PDB file of C-alpha atoms in Angstrom:
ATOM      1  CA  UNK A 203     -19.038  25.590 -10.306  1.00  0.00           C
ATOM      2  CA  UNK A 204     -17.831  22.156  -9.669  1.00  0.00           C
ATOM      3  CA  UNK A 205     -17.924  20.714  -6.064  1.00  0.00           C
ATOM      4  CA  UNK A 206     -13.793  20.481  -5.782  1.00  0.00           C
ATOM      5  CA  UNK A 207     -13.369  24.298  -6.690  1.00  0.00           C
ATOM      6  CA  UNK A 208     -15.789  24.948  -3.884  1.00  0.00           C
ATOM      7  CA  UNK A 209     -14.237  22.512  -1.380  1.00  0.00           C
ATOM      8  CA  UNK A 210     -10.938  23.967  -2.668  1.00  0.00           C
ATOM      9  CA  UNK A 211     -12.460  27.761  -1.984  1.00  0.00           C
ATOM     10  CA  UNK A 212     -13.542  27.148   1.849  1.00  0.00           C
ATOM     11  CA  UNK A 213     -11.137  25.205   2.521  1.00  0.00           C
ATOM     12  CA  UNK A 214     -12.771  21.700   3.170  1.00  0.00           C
ATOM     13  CA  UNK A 215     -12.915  18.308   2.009  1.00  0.00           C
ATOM     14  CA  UNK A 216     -14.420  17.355  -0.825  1.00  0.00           C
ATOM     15  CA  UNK A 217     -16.446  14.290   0.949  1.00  0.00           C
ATOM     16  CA  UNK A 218     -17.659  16.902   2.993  1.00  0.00           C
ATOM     17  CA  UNK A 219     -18.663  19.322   0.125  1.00  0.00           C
ATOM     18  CA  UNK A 220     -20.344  16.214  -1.313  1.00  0.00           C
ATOM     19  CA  UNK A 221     -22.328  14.936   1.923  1.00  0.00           C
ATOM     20  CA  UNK A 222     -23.251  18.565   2.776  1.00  0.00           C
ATOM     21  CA  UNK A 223     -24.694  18.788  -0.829  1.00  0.00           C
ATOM     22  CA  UNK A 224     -26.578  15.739  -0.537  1.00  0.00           C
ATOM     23  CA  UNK A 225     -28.223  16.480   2.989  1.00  0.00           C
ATOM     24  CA  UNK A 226     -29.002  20.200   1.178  1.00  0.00           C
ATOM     25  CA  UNK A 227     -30.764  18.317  -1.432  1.00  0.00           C
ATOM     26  CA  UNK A 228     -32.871  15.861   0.167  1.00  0.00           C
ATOM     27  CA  UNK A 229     -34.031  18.609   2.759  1.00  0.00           C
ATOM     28  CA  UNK A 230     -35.269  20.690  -0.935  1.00  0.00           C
ATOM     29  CA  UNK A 231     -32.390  23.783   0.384  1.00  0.00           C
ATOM     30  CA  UNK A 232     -30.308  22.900  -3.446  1.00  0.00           C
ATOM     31  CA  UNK A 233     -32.964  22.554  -5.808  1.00  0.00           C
ATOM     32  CA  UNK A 234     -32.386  19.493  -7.021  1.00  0.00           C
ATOM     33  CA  UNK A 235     -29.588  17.514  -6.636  1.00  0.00           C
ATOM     34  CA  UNK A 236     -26.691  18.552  -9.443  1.00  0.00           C
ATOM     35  CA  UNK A 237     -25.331  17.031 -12.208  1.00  0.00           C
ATOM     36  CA  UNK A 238     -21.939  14.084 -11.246  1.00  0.00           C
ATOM     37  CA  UNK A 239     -19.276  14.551 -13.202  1.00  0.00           C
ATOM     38  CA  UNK A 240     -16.183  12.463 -13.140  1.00  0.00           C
ATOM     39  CA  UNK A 241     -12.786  14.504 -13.199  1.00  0.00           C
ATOM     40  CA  UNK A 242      -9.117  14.506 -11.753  1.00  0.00           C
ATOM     41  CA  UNK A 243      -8.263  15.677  -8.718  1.00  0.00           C
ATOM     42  CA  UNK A 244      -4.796  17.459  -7.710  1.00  0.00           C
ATOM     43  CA  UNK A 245      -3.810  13.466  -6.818  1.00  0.00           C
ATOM     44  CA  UNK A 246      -4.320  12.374 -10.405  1.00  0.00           C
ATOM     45  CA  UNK A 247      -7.229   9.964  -8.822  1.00  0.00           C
ATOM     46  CA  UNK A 248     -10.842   9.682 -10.979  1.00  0.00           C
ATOM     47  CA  UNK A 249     -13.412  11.491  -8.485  1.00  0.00           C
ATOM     48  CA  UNK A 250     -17.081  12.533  -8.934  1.00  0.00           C
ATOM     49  CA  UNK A 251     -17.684  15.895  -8.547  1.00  0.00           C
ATOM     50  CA  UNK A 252     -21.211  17.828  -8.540  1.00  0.00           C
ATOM     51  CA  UNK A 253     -21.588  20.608 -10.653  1.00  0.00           C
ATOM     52  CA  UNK A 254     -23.451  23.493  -9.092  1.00  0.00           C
ATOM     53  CA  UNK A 255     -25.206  26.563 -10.296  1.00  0.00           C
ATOM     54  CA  UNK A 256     -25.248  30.050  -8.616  1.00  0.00           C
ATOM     55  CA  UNK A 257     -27.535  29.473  -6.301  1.00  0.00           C
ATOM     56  CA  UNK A 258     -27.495  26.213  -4.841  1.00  0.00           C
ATOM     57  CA  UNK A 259     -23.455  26.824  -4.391  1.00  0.00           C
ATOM     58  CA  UNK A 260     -24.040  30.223  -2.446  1.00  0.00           C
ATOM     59  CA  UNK A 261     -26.514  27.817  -0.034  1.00  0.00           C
ATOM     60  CA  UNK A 262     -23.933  24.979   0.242  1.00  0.00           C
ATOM     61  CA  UNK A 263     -21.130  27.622   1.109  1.00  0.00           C
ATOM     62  CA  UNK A 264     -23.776  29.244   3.524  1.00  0.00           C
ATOM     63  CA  UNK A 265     -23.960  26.272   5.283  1.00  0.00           C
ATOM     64  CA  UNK A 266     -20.115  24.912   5.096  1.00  0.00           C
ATOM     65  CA  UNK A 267     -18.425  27.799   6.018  1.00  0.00           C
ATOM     66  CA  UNK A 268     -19.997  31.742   5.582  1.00  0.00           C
ATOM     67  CA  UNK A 269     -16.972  33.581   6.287  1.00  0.00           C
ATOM     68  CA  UNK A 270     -15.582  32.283   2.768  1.00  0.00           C
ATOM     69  CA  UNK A 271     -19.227  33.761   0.744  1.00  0.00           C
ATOM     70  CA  UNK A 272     -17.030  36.831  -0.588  1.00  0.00           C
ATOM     71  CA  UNK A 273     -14.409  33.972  -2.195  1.00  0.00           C
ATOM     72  CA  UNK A 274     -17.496  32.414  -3.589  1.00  0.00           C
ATOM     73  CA  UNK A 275     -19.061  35.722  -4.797  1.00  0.00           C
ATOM     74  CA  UNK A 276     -15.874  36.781  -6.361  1.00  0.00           C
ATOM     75  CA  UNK A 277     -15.156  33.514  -7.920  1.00  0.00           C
ATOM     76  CA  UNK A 278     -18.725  33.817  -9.510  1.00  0.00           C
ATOM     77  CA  UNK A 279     -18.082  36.956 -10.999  1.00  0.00           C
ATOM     78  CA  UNK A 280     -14.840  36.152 -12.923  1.00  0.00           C
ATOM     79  CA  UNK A 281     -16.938  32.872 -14.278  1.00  0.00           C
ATOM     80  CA  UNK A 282     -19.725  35.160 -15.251  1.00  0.00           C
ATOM     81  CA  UNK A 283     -17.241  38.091 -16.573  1.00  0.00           C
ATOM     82  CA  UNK A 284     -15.403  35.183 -18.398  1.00  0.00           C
ATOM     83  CA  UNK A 285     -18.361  34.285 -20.563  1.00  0.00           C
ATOM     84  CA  UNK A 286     -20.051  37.862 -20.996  1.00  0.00           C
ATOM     85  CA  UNK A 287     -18.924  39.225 -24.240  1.00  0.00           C
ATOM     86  CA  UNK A 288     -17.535  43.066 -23.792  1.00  0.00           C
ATOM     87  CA  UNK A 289     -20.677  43.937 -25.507  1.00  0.00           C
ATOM     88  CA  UNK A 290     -20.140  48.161 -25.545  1.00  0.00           C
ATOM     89  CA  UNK A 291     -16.718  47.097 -26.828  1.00  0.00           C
ATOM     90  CA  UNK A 292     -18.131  45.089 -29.561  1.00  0.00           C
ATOM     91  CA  UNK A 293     -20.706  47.622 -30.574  1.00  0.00           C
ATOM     92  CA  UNK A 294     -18.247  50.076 -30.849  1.00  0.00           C
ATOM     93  CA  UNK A 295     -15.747  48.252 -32.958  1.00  0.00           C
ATOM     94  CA  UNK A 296     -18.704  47.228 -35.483  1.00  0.00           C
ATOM     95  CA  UNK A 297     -19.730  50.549 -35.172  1.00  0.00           C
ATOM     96  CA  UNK A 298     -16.219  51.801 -36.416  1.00  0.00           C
ATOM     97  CA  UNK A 299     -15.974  49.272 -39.243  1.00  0.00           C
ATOM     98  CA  UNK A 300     -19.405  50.169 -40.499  1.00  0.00           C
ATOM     99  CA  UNK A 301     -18.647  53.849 -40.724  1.00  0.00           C
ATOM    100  CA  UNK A 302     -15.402  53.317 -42.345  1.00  0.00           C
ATOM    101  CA  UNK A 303     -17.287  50.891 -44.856  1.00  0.00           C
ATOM    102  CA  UNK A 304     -20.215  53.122 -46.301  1.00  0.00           C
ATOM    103  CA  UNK A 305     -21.004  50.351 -48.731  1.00  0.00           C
ATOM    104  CA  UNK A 306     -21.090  47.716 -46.437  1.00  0.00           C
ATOM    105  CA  UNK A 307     -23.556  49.699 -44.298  1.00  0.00           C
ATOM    106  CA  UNK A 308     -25.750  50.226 -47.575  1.00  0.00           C
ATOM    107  CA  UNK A 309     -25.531  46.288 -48.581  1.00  0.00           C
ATOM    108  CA  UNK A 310     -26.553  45.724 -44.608  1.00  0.00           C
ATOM    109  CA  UNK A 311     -29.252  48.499 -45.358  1.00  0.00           C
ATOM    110  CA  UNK A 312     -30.784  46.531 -48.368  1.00  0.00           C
ATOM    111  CA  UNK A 313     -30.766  43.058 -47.174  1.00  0.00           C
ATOM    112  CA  UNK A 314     -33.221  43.775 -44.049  1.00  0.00           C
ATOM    113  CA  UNK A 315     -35.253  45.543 -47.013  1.00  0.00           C
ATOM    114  CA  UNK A 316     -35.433  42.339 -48.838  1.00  0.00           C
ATOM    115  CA  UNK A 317     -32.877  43.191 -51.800  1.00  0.00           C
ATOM    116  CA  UNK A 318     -30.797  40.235 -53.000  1.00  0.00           C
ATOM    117  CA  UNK A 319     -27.385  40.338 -54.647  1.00  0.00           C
ATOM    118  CA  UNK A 320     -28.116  41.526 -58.002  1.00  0.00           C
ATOM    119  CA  UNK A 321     -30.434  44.512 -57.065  1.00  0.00           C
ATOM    120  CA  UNK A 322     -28.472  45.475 -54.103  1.00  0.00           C
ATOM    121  CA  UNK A 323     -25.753  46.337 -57.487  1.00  0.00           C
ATOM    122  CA  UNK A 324     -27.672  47.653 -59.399  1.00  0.00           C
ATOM    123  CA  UNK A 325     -28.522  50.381 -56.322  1.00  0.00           C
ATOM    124  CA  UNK A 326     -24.716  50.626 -54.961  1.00  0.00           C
ATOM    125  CA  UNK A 327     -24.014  50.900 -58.936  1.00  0.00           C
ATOM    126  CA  UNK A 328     -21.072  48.396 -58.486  1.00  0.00           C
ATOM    127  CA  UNK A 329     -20.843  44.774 -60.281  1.00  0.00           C
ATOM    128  CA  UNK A 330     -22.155  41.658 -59.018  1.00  0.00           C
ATOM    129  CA  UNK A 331     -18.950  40.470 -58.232  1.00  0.00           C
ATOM    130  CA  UNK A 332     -18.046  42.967 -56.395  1.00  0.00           C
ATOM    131  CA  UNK A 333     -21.496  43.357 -54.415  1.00  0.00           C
ATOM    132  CA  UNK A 334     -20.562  39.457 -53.388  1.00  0.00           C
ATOM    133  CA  UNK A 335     -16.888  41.135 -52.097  1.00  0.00           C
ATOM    134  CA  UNK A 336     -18.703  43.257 -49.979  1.00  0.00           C
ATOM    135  CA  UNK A 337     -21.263  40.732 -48.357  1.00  0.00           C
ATOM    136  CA  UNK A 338     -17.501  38.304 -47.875  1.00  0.00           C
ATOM    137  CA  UNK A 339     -15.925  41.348 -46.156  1.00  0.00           C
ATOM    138  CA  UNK A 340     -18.452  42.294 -43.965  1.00  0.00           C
ATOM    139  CA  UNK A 341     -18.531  37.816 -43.178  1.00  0.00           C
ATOM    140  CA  UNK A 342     -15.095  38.353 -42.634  1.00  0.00           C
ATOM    141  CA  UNK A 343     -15.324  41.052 -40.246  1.00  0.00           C
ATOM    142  CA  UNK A 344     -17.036  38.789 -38.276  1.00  0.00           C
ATOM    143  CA  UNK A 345     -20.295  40.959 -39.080  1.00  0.00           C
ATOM    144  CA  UNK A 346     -22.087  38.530 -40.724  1.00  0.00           C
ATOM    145  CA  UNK A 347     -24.888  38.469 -37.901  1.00  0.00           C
ATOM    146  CA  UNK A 348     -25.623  42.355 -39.168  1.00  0.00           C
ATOM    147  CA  UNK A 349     -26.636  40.624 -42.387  1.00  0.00           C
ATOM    148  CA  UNK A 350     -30.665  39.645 -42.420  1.00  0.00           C
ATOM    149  CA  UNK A 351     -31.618  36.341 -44.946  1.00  0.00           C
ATOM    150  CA  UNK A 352     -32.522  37.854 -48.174  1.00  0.00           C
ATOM    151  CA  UNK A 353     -36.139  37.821 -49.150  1.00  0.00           C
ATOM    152  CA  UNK A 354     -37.342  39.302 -52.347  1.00  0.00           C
ATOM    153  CA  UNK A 355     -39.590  42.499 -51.680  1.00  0.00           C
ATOM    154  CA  UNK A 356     -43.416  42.519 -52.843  1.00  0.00           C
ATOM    155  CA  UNK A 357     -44.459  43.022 -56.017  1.00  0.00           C
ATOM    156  CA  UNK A 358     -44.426  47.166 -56.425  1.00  0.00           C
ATOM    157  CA  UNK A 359     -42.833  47.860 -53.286  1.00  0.00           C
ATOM    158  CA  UNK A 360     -40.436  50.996 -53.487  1.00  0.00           C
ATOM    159  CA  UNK A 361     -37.410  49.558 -53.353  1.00  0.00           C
ATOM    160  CA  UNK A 362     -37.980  46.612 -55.908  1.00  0.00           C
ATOM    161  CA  UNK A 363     -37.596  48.778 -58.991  1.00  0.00           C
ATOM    162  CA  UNK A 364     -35.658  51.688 -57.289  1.00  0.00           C
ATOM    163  CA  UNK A 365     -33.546  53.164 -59.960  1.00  0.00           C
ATOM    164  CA  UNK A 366     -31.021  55.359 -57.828  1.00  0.00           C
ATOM    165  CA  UNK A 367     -29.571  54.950 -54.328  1.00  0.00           C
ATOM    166  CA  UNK A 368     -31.004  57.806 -53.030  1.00  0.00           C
ATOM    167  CA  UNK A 369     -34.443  56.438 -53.349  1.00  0.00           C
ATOM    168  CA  UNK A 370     -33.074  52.837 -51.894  1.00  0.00           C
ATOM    169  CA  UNK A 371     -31.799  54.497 -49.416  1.00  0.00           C
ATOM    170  CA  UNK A 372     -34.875  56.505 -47.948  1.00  0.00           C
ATOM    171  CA  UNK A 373     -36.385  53.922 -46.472  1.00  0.00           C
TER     172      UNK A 373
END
């Protein structure tokens, strides 16, 4: 969090923000002292601003002004819900595609196994080409991550000569 959101927050100055950050610093309360970065202000002016993490801003606002923590703490948790991914929402939407995609699952299946294009076709029984239109839809689907770096398999393991896709499949 910069040092003008936080002056901006408990209601003071900026200078002040900034001095009271310093004097936290040099008497080791902020770790270190933060990173200057030159921005706007609401005047249009060029000002340096510090750039805080959690921590050392929950100390400066401690010290500036505690009746204005829960502003802080809230203002922390929409930067922190801003940059967290909905991550059960994300599962479940992969989750979705993949079951309404039984191929795609398969191809997924046989790339962590080590499979590349060709015998990943040969087991779904479908063409090369359109094995490669599977691997571009699942990219597409922005499920690309899902797919591991193909590696060929060791000499006689199962799935290197597997003639159906049940036996591709079992493992």
């Amino acid at each position: 969090m910069g040092s003008q959101e936080l002056a901006s927050l408990t209601q003071t100055r900026h200078d002040s923000v900034k001095r009271t950050i310093e004097t936290l610093a040099q008497k080791g309360a902020v770790k270190q002292l933060p990173q200057i970065v030159e921005v706007t202000n609401h005047l249009g002016q060029r000002v340096q601003e510090y750039h805080l993490n959690q921590r050392d801003t929950m100390v400066v606002v401690a010290r500036l002004n505690p009746q204005f923590m829960a502003r802080v703490v809230d203002r922390w948790m929409e930067l922190e819900a801003k940059q967290a991914p909905d991550t059960e929402r994300v599962a479940q939407l992969e989750a979705a595609l993949l079951r309404s995609n039984p191929q795609w699952v398969q191809t997924i299946r046989l790339r962590g196994a080590g499979l590349e294009g060709w015998e990943i076709a040969r087991v779904l029984e479908v063409s090369r080409t359109k094995q490669e239109k599977i691997v571009r839809a699942i990219r597409a689907a922005g499920l690309g991550h899902l797919l591991p770096a193909t590696a060929k398999p060791p000499v006689g393991h199962k799935l290197a000569a597997a003639p159906s896709t049940q036996m591709a499949l079992e493992v």
